[in-house]
Coordinates of C-alpha atoms in Angstrom, one line a residue:
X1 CA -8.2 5.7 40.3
X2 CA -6.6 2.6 39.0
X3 CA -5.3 3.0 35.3
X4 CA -7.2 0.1 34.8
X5 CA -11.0 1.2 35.3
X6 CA -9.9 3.6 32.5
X7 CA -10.2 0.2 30.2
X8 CA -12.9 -1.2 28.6
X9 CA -13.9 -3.7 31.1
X10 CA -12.8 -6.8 28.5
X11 CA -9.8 -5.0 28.3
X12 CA -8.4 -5.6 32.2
X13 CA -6.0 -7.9 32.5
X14 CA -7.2 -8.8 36.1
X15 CA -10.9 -9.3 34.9
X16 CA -10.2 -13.1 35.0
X17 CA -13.2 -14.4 32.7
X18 CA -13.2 -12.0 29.5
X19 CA -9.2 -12.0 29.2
X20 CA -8.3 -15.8 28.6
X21 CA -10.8 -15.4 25.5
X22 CA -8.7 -12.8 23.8
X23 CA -5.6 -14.9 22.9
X24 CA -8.3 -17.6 20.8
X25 CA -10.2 -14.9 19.4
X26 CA -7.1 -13.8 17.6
X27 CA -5.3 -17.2 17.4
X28 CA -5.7 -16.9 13.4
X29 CA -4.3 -13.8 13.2
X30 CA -1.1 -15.0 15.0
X31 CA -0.2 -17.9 12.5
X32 CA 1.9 -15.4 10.2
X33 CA 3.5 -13.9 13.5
X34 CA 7.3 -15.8 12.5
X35 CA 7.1 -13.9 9.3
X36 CA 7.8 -10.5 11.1
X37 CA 10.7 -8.4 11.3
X38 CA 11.6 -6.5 14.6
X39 CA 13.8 -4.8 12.6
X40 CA 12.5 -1.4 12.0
X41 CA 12.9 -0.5 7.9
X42 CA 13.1 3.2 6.6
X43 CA 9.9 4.3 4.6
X44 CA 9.9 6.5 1.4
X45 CA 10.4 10.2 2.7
X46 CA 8.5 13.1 1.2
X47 CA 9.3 16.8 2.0
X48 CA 5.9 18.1 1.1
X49 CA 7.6 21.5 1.0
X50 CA 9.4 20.7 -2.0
X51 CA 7.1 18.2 -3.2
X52 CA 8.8 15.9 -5.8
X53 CA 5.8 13.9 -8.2
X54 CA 8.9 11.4 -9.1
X55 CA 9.5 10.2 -5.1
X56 CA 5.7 10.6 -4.3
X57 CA 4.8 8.5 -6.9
X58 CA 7.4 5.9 -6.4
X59 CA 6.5 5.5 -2.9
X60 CA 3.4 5.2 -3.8
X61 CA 3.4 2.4 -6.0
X62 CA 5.8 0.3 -4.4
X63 CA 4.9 0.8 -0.7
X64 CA 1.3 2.3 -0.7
X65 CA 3.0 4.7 2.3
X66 CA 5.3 7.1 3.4
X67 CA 6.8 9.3 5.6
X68 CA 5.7 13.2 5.2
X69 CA 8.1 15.7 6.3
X70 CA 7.8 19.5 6.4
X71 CA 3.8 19.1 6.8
X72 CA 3.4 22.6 8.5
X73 CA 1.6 21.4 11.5
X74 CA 3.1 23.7 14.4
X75 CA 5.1 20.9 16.8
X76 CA 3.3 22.8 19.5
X77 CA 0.1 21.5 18.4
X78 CA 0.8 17.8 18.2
X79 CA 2.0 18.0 21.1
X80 CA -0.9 19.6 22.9
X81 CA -3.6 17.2 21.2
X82 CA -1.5 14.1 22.1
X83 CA -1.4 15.5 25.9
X84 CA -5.6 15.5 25.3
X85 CA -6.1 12.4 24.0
X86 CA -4.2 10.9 26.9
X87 CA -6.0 12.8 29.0
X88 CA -9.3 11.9 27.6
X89 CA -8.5 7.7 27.4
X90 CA -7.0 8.2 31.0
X91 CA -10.7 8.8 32.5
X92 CA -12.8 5.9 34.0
X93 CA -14.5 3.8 31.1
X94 CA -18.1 4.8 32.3
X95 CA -17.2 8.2 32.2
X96 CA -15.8 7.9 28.4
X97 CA -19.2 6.7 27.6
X98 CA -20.9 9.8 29.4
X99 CA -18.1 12.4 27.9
X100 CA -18.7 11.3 24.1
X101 CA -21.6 12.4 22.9
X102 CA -23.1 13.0 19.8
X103 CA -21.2 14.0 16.5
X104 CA -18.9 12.3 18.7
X105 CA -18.6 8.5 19.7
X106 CA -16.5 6.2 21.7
X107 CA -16.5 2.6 21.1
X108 CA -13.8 -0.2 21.6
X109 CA -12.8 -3.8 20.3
X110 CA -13.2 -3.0 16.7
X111 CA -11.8 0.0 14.4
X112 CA -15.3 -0.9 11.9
X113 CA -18.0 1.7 12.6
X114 CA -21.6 2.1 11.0
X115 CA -22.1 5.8 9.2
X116 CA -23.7 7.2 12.2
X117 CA -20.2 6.3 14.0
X118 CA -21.2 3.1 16.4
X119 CA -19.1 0.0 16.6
X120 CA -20.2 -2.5 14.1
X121 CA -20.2 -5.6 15.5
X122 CA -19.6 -9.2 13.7
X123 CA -16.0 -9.0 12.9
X124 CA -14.3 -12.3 13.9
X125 CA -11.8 -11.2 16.1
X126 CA -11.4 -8.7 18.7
X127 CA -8.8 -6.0 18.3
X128 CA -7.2 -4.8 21.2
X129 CA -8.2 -1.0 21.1
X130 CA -10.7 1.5 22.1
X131 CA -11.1 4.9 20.4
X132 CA -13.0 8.0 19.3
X133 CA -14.7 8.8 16.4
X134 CA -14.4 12.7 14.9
X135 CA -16.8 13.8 12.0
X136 CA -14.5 16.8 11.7
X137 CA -17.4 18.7 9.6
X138 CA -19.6 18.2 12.7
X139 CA -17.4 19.1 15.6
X140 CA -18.8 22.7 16.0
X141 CA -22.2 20.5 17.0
X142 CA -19.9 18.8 19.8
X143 CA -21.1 20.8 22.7
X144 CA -19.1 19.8 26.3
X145 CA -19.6 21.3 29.9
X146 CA -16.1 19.7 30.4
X147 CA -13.5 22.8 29.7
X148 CA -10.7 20.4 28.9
X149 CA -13.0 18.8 26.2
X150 CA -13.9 22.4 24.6
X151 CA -10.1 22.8 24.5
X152 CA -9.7 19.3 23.2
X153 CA -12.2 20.8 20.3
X154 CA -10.5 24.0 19.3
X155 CA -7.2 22.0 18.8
X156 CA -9.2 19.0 17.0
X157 CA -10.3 21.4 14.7
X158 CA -7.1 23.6 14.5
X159 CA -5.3 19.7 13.4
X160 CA -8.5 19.0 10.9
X161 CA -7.9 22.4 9.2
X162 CA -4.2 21.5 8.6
X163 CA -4.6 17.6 7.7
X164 CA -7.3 18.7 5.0
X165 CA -4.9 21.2 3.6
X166 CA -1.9 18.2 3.6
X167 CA -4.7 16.1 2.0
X168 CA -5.9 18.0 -0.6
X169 CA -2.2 18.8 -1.5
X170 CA -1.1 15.6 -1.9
X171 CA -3.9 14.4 -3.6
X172 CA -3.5 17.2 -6.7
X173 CA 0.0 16.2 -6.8
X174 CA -0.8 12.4 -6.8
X175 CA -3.2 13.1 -9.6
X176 CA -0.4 15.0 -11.7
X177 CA 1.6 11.8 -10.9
X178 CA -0.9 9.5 -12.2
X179 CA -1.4 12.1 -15.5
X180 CA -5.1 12.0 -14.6
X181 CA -7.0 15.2 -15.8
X182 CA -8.2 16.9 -12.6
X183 CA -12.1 16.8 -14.4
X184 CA -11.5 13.1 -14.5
X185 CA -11.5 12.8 -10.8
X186 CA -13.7 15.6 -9.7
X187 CA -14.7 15.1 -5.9
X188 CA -12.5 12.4 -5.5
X189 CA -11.2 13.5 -2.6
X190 CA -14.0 15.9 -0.7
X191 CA -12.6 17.4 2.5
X192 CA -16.1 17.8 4.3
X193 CA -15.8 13.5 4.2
X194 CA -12.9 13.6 6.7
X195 CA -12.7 12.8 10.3
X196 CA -10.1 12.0 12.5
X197 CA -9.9 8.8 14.9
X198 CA -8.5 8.8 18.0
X199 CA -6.6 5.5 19.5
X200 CA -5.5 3.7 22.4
X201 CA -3.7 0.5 22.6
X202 CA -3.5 -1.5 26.2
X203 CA -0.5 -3.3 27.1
X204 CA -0.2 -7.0 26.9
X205 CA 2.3 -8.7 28.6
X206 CA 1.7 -11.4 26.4
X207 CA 1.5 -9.3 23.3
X208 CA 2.1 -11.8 20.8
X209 CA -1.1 -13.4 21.4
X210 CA -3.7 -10.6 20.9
X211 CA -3.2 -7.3 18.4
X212 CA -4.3 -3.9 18.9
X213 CA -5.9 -3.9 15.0
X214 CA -6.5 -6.9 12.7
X215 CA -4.5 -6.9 9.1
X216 CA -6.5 -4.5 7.1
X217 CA -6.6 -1.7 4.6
X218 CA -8.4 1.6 4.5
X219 CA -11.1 2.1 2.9
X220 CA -10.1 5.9 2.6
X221 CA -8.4 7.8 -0.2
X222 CA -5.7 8.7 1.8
X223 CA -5.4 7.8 5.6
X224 CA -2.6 10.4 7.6
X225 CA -0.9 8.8 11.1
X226 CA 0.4 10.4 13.8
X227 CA 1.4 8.0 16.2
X228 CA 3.0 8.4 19.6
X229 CA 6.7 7.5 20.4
X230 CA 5.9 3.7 21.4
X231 CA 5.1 2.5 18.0
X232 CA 3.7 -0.9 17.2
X233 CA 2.5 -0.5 13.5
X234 CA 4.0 -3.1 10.9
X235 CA 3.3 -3.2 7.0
X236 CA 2.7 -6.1 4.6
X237 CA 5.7 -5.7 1.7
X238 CA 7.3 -8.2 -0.3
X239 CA 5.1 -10.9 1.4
X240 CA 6.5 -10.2 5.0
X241 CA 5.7 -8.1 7.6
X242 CA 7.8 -4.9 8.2
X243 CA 7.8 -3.0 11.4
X244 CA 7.2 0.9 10.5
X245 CA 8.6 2.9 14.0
X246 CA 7.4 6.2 14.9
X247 CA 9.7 9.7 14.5
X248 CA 8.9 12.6 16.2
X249 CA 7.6 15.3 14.2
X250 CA 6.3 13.2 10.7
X251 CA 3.5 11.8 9.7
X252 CA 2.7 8.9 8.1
X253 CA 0.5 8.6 4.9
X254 CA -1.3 5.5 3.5
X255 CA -2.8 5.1 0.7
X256 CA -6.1 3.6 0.8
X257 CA -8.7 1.7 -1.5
X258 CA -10.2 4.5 -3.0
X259 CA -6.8 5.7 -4.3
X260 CA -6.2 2.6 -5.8
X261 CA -9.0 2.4 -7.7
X262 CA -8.6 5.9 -8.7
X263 CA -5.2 5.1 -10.0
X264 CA -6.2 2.0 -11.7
X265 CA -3.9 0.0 -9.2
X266 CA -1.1 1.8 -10.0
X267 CA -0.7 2.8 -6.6
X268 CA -1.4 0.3 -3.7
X269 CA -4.0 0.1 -0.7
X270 CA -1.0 -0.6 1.6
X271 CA -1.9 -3.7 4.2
X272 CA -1.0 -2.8 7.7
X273 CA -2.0 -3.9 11.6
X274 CA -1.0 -3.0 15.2
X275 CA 0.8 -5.0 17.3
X276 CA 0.3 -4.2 21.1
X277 CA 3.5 -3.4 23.1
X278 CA 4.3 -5.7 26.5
X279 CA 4.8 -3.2 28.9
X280 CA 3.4 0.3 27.3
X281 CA 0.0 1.6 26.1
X282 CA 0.2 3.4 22.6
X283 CA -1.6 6.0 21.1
X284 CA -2.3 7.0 17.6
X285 CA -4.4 9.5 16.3
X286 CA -5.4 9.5 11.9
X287 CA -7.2 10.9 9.7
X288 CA -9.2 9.4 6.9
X289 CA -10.7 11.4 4.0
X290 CA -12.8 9.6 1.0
X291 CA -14.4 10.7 -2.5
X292 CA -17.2 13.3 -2.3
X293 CA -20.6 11.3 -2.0
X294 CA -22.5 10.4 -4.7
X295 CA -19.1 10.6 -6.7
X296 CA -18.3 7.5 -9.5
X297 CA -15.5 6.2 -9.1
X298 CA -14.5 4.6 -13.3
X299 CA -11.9 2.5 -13.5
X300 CA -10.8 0.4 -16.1
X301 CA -10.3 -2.6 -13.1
X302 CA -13.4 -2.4 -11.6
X303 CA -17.2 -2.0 -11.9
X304 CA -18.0 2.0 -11.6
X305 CA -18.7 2.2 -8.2
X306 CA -19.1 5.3 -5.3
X307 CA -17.9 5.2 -1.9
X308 CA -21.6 4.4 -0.4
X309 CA -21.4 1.2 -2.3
X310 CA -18.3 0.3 -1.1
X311 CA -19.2 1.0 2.4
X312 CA -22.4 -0.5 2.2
X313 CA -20.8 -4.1 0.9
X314 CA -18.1 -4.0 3.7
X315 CA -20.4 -3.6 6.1
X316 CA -22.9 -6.6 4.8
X317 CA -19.6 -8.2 4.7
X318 CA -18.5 -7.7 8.0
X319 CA -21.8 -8.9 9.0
X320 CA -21.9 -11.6 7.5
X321 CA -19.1 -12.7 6.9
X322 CA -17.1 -12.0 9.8
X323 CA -14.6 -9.4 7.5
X324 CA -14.1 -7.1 4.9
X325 CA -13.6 -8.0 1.7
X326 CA -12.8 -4.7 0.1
X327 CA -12.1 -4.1 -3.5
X328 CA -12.6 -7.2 -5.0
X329 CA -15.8 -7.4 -4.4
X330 CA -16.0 -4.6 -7.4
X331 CA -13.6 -5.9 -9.8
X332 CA -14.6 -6.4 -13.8
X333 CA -14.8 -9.9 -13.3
X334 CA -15.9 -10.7 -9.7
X335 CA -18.8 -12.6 -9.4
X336 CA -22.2 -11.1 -8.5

């Protein structure tokens, strides 16, 4: 099998009418493009073995991201669930489609999903990946004649056990960080909301003009990376772009929306994209976790709000606008 019928067919470089549209479709993404830096910089490090509140909170207010060391997730394993999801992208496209099934779901072109996990279409651009959606509280549902994928599923769930434990720890300490009384922010950070996405990036070889995800931030609480050794990801930090490269055996963590608004924008919804590589596919595999639902989220910036609002106006957004707008749609003062 050619690697590419393993693509999304809009994806194929040699598919002559689909591909020529990618470049203009992202054409307004590429105007800041001058303002990056090839130059890899070195994150904020944080040994989560001997957790310090002073570094984790500095990192988190000035770069909304670090690099997590000492996690606890055996080397073995990320190493097994990377060989998976290569394995799994690596199949033909129709056969992706057939293989995903419900909790499950596969879709491509856009990292935006409805709740019930399809691709939510009406974002202006089209980003230049394909991936799989995880409700880790649902896998035991995910039922797959395919040994490789029920093998696939015990070490999904094996990685989900240890990313809820990193979450959860981190989110305690950010709290004692922030000197927010625990009761203040009950359920802001309820592990049965996370789920893991798997990604895969196509080659370009010219990558300038198309990217494998569109500037953005998480709408998450936290958001944890592990990306393969090909790298791509760049952050937005003292108005320019910085290029964040991979190293074996970390993690990454963002901070997302929820956090911010949690923290009273004390710490930072970091802005970061994807920039496909010229001759390489990459992979990436994260996990998101968000407040528990139904949970108010008070803030002395922004209207009380819960997560299913927030998701719910990015969505109507997206539709209708073509992107997300994100937290300021919630500020004290934004218009109604």
């Amino acid at each position: 099998m050619s690697n590419l019928e393993s693509y999304p067919p809009v994806f194929r470089p040699l598919n002559a009418s689909p591909a020529p549209l990618l470049p203009e479709l992202n054409k307004h993404a590429m105007e800041d493009s001058s303002s990056s830096s090839s130059v890899p910089v070195p994150v904020p490090v944080v040994d989560l073995q001997c957790l310090s509140l002073e570094k984790l909170g500095e990192a988190c207010k000035e770069w909304g991201l670090f690099r997590l060391v000492n996690h606890g997730i055996p080397p073995s394993l990320l190493i097994k669930l990377e060989e998976h999801v290569k394995m799994l992208f690596a199949l033909p496209f129709e056969s992706k489609q057939a293989l995903v099934t419900n909790p499950l779901s596969y879709f491509w072109g856009t990292p935006l999903l409805t709740p019930s996990g399809a691709a939510l279409r009406g974002a202006l651009n089209i980003n230049l990946l394909e991936g799989i959606n995880v409700p880790l509280s649902q896998l035991p549902q995910f039922q797959a004649e395919d040994p490789r994928l029920e093998d696939f599923r015990h070490s999904l769930e094996e990685y989900g056990r240890h990313l809820s434990r990193i979450a959860t720890t981190l989110f305690e300490a950010m709290l004692k960080s922030l000197n927010v009384c625990p009761q203040q922010s009950e359920s802001g950070l309820d592990e049965s909301t996370g789920f893991v996405r798997l990604y895969r990036y196509p080659p370009r070889p010219l990558a300038d003009e198309a990217w494998g995800m569109m500037e953005h931030t998480d709408s998450s609480v936290l958001s944890i990376v592990n990306q393969d050794r090909v790298g791509g990801l760049e952050v937005f930090k003292d108005n320019k772009w910085l290029l964040v490269n991979p190293i074996s055996g970390t993690l990454l963590v963002h901070i997302g929306d929820m956090m911010q608004a949690i923290s009273d924008d004390r710490y930072m919804s970091v802005k970061h994209r994807v920039r496909v590589d010229k001759q390489e596919e990459r992979v990436s595999i994260c996990y998101f976790v968000f407040p528990g639902k139904g949970t108010v989220i008070r803030s002395s910036k922004y209207k009380p709000f819960t997560y299913t609002d927030f998701q719910a106006q990015v969505q109507d957004d997206t539709k209708t606008l073509g992107y997300k707008v994100g937290l300021d749609r919630f500020k004290l003062n934004a218009p109604v």
